[in-house]
Coordinates of C-alpha atoms in Angstrom, one line a residue:
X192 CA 0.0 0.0 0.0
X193 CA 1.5 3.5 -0.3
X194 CA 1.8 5.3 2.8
X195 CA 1.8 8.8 2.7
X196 CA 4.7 10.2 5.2
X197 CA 5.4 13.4 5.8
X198 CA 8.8 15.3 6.8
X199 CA 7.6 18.2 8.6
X200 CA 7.5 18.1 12.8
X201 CA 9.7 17.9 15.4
X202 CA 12.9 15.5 15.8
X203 CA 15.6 13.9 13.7
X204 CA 14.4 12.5 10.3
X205 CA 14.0 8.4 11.2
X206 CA 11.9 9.8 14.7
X207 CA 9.4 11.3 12.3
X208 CA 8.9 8.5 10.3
X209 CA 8.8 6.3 13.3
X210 CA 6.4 8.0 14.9
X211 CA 4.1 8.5 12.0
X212 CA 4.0 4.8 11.1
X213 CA 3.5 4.1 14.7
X214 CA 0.6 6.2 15.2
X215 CA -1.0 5.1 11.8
X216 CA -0.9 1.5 12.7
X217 CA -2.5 2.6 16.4
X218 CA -5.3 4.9 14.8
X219 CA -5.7 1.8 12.3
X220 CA -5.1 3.8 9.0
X221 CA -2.4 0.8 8.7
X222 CA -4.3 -2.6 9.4
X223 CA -2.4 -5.9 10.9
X224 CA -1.2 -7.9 7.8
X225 CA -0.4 -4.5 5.6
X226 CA 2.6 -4.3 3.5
X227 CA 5.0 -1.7 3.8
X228 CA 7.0 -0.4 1.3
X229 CA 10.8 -1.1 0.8
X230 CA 13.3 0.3 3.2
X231 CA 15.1 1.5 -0.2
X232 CA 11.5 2.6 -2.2
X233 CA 10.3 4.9 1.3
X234 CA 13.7 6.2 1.1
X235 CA 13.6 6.8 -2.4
X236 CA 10.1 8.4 -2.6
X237 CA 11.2 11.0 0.9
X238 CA 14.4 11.4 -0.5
X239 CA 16.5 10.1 2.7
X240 CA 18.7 7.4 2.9
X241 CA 18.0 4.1 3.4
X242 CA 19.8 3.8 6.6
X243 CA 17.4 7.0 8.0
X244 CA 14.3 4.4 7.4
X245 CA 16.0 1.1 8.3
X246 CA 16.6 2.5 11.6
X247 CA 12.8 3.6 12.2
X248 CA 11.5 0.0 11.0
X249 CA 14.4 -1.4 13.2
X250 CA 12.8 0.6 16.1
X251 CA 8.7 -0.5 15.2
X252 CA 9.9 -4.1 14.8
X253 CA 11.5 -4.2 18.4
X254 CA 8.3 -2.7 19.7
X255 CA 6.1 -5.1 18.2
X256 CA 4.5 -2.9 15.2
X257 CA 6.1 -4.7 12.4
X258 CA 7.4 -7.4 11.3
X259 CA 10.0 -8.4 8.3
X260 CA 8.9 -12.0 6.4
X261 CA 12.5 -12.6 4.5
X262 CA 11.4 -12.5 0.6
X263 CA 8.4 -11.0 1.5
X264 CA 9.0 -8.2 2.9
X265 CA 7.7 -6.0 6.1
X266 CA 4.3 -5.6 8.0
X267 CA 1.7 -4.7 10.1
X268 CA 1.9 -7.2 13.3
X269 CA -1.3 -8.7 14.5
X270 CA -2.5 -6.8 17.5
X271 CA 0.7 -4.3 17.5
X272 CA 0.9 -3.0 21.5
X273 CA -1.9 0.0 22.4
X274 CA -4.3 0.4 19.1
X275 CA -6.9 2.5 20.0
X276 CA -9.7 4.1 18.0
X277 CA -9.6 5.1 14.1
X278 CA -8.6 8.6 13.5
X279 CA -11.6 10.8 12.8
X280 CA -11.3 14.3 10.6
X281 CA -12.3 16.3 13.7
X282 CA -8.9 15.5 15.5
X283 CA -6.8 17.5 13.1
X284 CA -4.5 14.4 12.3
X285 CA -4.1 13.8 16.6
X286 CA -4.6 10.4 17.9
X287 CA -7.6 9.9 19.6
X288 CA -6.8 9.2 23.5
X289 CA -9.5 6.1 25.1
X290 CA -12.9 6.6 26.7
X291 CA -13.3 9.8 24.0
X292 CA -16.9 10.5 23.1
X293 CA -18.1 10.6 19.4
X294 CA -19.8 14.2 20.0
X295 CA -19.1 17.2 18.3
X296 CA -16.1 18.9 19.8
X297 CA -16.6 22.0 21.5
X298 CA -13.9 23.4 18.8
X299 CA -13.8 23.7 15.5
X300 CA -15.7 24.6 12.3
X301 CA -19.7 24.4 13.2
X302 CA -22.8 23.8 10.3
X303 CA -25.4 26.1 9.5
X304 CA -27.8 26.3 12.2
X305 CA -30.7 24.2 10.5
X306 CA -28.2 20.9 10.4
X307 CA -28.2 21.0 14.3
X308 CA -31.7 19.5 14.5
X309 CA -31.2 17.3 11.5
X310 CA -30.5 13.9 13.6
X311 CA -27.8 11.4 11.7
X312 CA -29.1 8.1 11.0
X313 CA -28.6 5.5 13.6
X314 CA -28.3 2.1 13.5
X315 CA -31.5 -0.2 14.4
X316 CA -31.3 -1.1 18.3
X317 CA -30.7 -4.9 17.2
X318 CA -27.6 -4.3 15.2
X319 CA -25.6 -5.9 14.1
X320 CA -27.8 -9.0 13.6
X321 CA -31.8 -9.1 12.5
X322 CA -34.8 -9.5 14.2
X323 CA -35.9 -12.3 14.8
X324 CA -39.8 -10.9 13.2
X325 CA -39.0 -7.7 11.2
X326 CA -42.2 -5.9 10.4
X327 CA -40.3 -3.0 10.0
X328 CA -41.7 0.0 7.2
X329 CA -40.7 0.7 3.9
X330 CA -37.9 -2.4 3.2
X331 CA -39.1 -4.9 0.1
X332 CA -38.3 -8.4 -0.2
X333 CA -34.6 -8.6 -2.0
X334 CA -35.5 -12.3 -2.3
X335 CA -38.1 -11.2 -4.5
X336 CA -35.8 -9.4 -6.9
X337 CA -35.2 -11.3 -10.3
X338 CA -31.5 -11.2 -10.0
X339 CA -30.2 -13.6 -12.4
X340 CA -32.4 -11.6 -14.9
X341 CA -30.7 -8.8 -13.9
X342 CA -27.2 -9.5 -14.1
X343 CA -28.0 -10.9 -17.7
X344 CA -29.3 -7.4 -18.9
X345 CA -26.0 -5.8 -16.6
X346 CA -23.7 -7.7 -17.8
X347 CA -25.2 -6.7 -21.6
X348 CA -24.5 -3.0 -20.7
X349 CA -20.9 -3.8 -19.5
X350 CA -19.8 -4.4 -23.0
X351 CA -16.4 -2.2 -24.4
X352 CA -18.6 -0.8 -26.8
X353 CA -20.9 0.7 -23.9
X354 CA -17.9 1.6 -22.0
X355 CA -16.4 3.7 -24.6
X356 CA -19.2 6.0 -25.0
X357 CA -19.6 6.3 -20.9
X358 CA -18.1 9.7 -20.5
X359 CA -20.2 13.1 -18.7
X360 CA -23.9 12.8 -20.0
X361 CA -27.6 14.6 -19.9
X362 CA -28.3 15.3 -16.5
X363 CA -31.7 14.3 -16.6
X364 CA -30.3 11.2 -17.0
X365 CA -30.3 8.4 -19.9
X366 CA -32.6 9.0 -22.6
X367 CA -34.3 5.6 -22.8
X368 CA -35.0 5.2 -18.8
X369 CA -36.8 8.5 -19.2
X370 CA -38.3 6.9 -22.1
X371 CA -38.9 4.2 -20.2
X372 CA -40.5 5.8 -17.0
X373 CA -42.5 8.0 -19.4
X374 CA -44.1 5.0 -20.9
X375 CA -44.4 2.7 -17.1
X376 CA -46.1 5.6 -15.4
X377 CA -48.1 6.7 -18.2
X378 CA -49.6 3.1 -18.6
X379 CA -49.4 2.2 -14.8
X380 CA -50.6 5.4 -13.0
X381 CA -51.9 7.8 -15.4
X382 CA -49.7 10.1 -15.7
X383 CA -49.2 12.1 -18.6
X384 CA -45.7 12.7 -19.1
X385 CA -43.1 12.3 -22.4
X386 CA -38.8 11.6 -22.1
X387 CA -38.5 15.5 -21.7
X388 CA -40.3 15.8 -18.2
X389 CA -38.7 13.1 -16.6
X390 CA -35.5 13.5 -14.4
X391 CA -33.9 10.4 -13.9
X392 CA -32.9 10.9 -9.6
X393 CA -30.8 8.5 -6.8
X394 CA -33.8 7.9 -4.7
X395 CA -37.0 9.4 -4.5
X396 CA -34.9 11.8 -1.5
X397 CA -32.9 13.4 -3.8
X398 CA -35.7 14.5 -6.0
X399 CA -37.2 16.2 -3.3
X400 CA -33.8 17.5 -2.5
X401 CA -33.8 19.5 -6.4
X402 CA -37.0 20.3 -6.0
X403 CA -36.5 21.9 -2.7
X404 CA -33.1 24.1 -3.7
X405 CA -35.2 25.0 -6.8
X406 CA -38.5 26.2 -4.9
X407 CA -38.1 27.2 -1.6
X408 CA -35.9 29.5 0.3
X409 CA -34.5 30.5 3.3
X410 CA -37.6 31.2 5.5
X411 CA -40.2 29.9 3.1
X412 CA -43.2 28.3 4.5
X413 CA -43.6 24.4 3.9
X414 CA -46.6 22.2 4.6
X415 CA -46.2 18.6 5.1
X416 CA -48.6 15.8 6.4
X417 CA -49.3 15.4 10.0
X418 CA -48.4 12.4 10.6
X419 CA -46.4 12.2 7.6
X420 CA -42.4 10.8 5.9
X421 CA -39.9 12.4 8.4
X422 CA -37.0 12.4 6.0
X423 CA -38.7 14.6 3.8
X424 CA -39.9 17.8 6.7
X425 CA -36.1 16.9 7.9
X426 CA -34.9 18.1 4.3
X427 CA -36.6 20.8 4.1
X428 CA -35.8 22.5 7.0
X429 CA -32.6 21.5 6.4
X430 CA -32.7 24.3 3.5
X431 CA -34.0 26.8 5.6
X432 CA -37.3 26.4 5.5
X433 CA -40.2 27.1 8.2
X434 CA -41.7 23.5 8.0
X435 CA -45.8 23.4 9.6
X436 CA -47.5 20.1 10.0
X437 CA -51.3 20.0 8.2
X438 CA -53.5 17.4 9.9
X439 CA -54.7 14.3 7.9
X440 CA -58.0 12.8 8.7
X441 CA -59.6 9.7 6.3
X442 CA -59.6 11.9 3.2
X443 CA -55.8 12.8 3.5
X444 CA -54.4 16.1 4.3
X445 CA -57.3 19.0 5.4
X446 CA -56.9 21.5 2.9
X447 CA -58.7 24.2 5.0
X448 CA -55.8 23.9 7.5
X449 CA -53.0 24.6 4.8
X450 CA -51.3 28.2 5.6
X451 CA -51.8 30.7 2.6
X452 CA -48.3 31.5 2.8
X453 CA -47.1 28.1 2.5
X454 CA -44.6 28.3 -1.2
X455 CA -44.7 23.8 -1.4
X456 CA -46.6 21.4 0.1
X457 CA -45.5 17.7 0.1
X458 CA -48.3 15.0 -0.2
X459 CA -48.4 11.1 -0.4
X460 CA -52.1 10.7 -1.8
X461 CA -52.1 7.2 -3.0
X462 CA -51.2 5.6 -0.1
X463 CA -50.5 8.5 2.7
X464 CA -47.4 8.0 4.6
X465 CA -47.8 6.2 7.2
X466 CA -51.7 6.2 8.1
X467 CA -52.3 4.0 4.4
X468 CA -55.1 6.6 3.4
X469 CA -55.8 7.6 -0.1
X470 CA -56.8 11.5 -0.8
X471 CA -60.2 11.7 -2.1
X472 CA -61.7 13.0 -5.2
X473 CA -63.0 15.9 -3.4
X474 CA -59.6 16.7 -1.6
X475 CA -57.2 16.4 -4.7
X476 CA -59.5 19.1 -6.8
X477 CA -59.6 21.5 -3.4
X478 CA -55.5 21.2 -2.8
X479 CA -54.9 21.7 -6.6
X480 CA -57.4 25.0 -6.8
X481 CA -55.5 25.8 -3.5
X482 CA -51.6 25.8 -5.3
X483 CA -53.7 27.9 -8.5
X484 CA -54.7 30.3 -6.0
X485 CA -51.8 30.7 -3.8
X486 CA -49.3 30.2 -6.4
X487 CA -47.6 27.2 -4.8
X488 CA -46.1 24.2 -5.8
X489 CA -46.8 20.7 -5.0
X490 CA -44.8 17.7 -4.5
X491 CA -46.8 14.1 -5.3
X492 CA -44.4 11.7 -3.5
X493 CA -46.3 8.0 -5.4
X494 CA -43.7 6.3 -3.3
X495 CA -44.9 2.4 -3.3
X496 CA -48.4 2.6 -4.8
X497 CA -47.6 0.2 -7.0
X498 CA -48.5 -2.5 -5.2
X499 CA -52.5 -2.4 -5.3
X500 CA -54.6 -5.3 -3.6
X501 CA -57.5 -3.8 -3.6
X502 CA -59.9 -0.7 -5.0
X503 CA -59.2 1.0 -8.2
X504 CA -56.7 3.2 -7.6
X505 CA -57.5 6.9 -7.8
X506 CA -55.8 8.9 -11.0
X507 CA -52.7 11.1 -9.2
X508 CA -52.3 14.5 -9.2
X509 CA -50.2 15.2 -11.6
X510 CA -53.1 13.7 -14.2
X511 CA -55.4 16.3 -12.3
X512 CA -53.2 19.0 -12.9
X513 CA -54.1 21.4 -15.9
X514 CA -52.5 24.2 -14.0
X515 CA -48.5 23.1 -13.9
X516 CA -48.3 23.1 -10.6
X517 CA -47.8 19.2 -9.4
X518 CA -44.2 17.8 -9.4
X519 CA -44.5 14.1 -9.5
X520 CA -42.2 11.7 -8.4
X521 CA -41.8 8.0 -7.9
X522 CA -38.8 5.7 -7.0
X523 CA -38.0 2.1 -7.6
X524 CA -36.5 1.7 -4.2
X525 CA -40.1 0.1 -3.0
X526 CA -40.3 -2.0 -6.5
X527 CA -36.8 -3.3 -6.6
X528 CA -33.9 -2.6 -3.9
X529 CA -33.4 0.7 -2.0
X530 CA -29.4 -0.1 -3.1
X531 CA -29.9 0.9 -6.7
X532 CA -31.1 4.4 -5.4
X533 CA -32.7 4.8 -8.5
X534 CA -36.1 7.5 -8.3
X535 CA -37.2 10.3 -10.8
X536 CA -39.0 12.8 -11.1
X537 CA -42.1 14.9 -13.7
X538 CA -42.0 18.4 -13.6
X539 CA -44.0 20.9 -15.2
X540 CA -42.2 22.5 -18.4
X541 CA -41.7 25.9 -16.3
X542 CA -40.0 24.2 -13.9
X543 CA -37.7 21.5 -16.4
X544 CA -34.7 24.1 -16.8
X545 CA -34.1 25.0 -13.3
X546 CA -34.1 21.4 -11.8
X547 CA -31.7 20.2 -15.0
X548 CA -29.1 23.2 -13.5
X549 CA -29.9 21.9 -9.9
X550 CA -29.4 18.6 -10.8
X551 CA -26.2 19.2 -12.9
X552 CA -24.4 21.0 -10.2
X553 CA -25.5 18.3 -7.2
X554 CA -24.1 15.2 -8.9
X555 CA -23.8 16.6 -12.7
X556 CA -25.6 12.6 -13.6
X557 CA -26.2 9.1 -11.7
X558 CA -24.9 5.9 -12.4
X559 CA -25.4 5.7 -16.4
X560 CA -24.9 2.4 -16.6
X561 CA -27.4 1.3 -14.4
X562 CA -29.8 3.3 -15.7
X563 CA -29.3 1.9 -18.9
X564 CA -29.7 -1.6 -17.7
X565 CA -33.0 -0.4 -15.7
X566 CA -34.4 0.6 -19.4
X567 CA -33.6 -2.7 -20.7
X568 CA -35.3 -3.8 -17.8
X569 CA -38.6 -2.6 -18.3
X570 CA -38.8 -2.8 -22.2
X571 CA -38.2 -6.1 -21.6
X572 CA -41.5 -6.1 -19.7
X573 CA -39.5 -7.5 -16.7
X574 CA -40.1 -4.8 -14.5
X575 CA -44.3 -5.3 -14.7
X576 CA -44.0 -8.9 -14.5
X577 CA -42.0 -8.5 -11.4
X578 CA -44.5 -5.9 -9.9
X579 CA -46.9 -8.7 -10.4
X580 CA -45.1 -11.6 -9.0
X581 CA -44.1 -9.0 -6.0
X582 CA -48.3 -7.4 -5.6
X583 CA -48.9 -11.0 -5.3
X584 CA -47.1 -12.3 -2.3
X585 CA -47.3 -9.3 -0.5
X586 CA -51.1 -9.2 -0.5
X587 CA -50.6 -12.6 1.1
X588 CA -48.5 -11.4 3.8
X589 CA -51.0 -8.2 3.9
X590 CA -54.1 -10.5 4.7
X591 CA -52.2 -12.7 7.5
X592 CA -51.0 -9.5 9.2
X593 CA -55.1 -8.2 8.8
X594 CA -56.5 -11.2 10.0
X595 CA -53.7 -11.6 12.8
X596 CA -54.9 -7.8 14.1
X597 CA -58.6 -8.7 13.9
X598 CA -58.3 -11.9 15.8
X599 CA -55.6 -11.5 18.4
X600 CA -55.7 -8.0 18.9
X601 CA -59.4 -7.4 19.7
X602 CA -59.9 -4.5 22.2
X603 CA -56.2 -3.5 21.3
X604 CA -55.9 -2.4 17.7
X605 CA -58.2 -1.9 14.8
X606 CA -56.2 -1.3 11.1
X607 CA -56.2 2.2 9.2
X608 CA -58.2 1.0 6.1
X609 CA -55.6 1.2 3.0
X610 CA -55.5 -1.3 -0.4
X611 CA -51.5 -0.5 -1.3
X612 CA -48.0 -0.3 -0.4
X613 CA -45.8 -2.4 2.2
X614 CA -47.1 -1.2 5.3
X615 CA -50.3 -0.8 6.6
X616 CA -51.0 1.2 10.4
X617 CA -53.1 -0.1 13.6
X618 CA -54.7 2.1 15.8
X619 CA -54.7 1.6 19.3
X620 CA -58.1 1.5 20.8
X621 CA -59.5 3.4 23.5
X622 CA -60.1 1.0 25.8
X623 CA -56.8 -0.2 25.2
X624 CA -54.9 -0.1 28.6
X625 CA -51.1 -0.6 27.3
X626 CA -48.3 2.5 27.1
X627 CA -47.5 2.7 23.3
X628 CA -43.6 3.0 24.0
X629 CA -43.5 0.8 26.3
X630 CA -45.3 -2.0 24.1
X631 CA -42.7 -1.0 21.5
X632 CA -40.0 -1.3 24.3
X633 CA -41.1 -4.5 24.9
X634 CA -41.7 -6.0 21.5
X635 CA -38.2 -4.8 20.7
X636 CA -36.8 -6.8 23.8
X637 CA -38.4 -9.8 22.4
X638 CA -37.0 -9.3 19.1
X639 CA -39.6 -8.1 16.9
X640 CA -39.2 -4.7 15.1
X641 CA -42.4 -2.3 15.1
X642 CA -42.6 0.9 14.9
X643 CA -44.9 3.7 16.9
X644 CA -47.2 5.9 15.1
X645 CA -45.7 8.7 17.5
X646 CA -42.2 8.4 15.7
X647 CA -44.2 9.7 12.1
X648 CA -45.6 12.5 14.3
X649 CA -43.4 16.3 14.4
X650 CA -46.4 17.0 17.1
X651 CA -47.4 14.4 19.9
X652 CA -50.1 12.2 18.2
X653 CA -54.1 12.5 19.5
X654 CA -54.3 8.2 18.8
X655 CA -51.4 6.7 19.6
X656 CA -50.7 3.3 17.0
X657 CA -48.1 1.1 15.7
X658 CA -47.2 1.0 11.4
X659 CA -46.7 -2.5 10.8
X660 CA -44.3 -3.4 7.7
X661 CA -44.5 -6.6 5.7
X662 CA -42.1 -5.9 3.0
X663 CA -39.6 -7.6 5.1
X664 CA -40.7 -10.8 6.7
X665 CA -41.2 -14.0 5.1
X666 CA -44.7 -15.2 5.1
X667 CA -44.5 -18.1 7.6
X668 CA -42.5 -15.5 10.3
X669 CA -45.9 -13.1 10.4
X670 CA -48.6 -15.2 12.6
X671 CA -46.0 -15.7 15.1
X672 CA -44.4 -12.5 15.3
X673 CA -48.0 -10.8 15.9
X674 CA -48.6 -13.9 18.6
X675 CA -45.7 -12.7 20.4
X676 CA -46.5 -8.8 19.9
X677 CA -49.9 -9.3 21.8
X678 CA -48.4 -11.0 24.8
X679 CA -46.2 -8.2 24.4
X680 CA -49.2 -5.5 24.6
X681 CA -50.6 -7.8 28.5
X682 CA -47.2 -7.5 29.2
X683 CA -46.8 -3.6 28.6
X684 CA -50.6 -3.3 30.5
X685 CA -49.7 -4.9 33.8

């Protein structure tokens, strides 16, 4: 490996190097089993002698960092004497002494004041290993995922011919998965859209993220659902904005209650996020005469509605739309893997050259290749056929987690009606004697993962309930998770 050493500091030429190898392999920038280079290429890459770093090896061998194999040459010992933590940025290049917490230093260079409130994402509490019942929201089945198909139609793309032409490109992103998404949505949801209005994006997240730097401002007013997708009123008050919760009741978010002076307001009307809902008719013509009037944008987050097992599903907003005011956007995080971060976005034509620019200086394009094979992927037809493979076990796990709720959970929990998606949310009742949190603390000691209602909530929630995911758990895993969740709920109630 080269090992960058520098010449600068205090003491004769062989106790620098010494000391900076030493405190690379303690810091563990230098990992046990790691080459060195040469005695003579070191020396000839610092312009030293070759005594100057024979003589600092000489000292880290006797002190048990390294070790010289003859014909092989020297390296990093197995459990060298006194490693202590990796080397963070925020030490300035000093060794981190024991016992030293990972919270921000009192020194140093500080964020914009928005970021402070913006929480990093943690690990689940049952890391490193799985639950033993995961109903947790918003994950799909990767077993589900036609991989071998895939890696045909990858492996395809990863030809020299394809490579050779795989410089900088549009940064809407390729032409024929904008094609492509035109065509899917158009004939799957309704949406009236050509190549031109679609912005190929990493995740549904980061096409929220363009439309927010191209839309609001510092101080701008956004509406968002109450309950509603935290990640999204965390990213918008990460760009400065003065976020405000708008209650939803069984026809989706009350458009009485939205502020006139909000500029965007962020929906999920096909399946709201996480109460299951769907907007009505009446409610989607009232929020888009609202925008007209108020001059405001609105973002139509269709995140998993794919997945139908039910009702026909009402035509989005964007269809609606004769005014330009709906930003659609979708992701195939839900309908494939979260790892492809793949997602895009419809805009209105007044709206098309702004986010290109945004999008262009964010990441200039994503991963063309990728996109490429995702095209191939749904001309193919394989994407729809996998949707329907996919809508079909998951409407089985759907009714087992229903019936489950309706027979072992009487008195406890009745389920938010909804007929899409990988989740679906159960209210607790009001006779129901059992703290929320502590039937969450609970289930989570017994290894299932569930999550409160309270946690989709910026305000404490009126109804406390629990969003229960099935994207996640195999099929025979559901009954006895939920067996063990109620004794859970006498437990909590004692």
């Amino acid at each position: 490996m080269d090992f960058h050493v520098s010449l600068g500091g205090r003491g004769d030429l062989t106790a620098r190097i010494y000391r900076q190898i030493r405190d690379a392999v303690l810091d563990g920038r230098l990992r046990a089993g790691e080459r060195l280079p040469s005695t003579r290429e070191l020396a000839g890459r610092l312009g030293v002698s070759r005594n100057t770093v024979a003589l600092a090896y000489e000292r880290l061998s006797a002190e048990g960092f390294l070790a010289g194999r003859a014909g092989a040459g020297t390296f990093v010992c197995d459990g060298p004497p006194g490693r202590t933590f990796p080397r963070s940025a925020s030490e300035g290049g000093a060794r981190r002494d024991r016992g030293l917490s990972r919270s921000a230093p009192e020194n140093g260079v500080r964020p914009r004041a928005p970021w402070a409130s913006v929480p990093a994402a943690d690990a689940p509490p049952w890391a490193p290993g799985a639950p033993a019942f995961d109903f947790g929201v918003g994950a799909p089945d990767p077993s589900l995922f036609p991989l071998e198909a895939w890696r045909r139609i990858v492996t395809r793309e990863l030809r020299r011919k394809t490579i050779a032409s795989a410089g900088y490109g549009d940064p809407a992103g390729h032409a024929g998965l904008r094609e492509a998404i035109a065509r899917h949505a158009g004939v799957a949801r309704s949406v009236r859209a050509g190549a031109d209005d679609v912005i190929v994006t990493q995740g549904a997240q980061q096409a929220l993220d363009l439309v927010g730097r191209v839309m609001v401002g510092p101080g701008d007013l956004v509406a968002v659902e109450e309950p509603g997708y935290p990640p999204a009123r965390l990213l918008f008050r990460s760009l400065g904005a003065r976020v405000t919760g708008v209650p939803v009741d069984d026809e989706g978010i009350d458009v009485a209650a939205i502020p006139d002076a909000a500029r965007l307001v962020y929906v999920t009307p096909s399946h709201q996020f996480p109460l299951g809902v769907p907007m009505s008719p009446a409610r989607r013509t009232a929020l888009l005469a609202w925008a007209e009037r108020r001059d405001a944008v609105v973002v139509e987050d269709d995140y998993d509605s794919e997945f139908r097992f039910g009702a026909r599903p009402l035509e989005p907003l964007q269809s609606l739309d004769r005014a330009g005011r709906v930003v659609y956007v979708g992701s195939f995080s839900k309908t494939l893997l979260p790892a492809l971060r793949l997602g895009f976005l419809v805009a209105p034509a007044s709206l098309r050259a702004a986010l290109h620019a945004a999008k262009r200086l964010t990441d200039w394009h994503g991963d063309l290749l990728t996109q490429a094979a995702l095209a191939r992927f749904m001309e193919e037809g394989l994407l729809a056929r996998h949707v329907r493979r996919a809508t079909r076990e998951y409407a089985v796990r759907r009714e087992l987690i229903v019936t489950s709720l309706r027979r072992d959970f009487s008195g406890l929990l009745r389920p938010v009606d909804s007929a899409a998606g990988l989740h679906l949310c159960a209210r607790f009742l009001p006779g129901a004697a059992a703290d929320p949190d502590r039937v969450v603390s609970r289930a989570r000691e017994a290894g299932i993962a569930v999550e409160p209602l309270s946690g989709y909530h910026a305000e404490p929630p009126g109804r406390p309930g629990l969003v229960i995911g099935y994207g996640a758990i195999p099929p025979e895993r559901i009954e006895p998770g939920l067996r063990r969740l109620a004794e859970c709920f006498r437990e909590a109630a004692r």
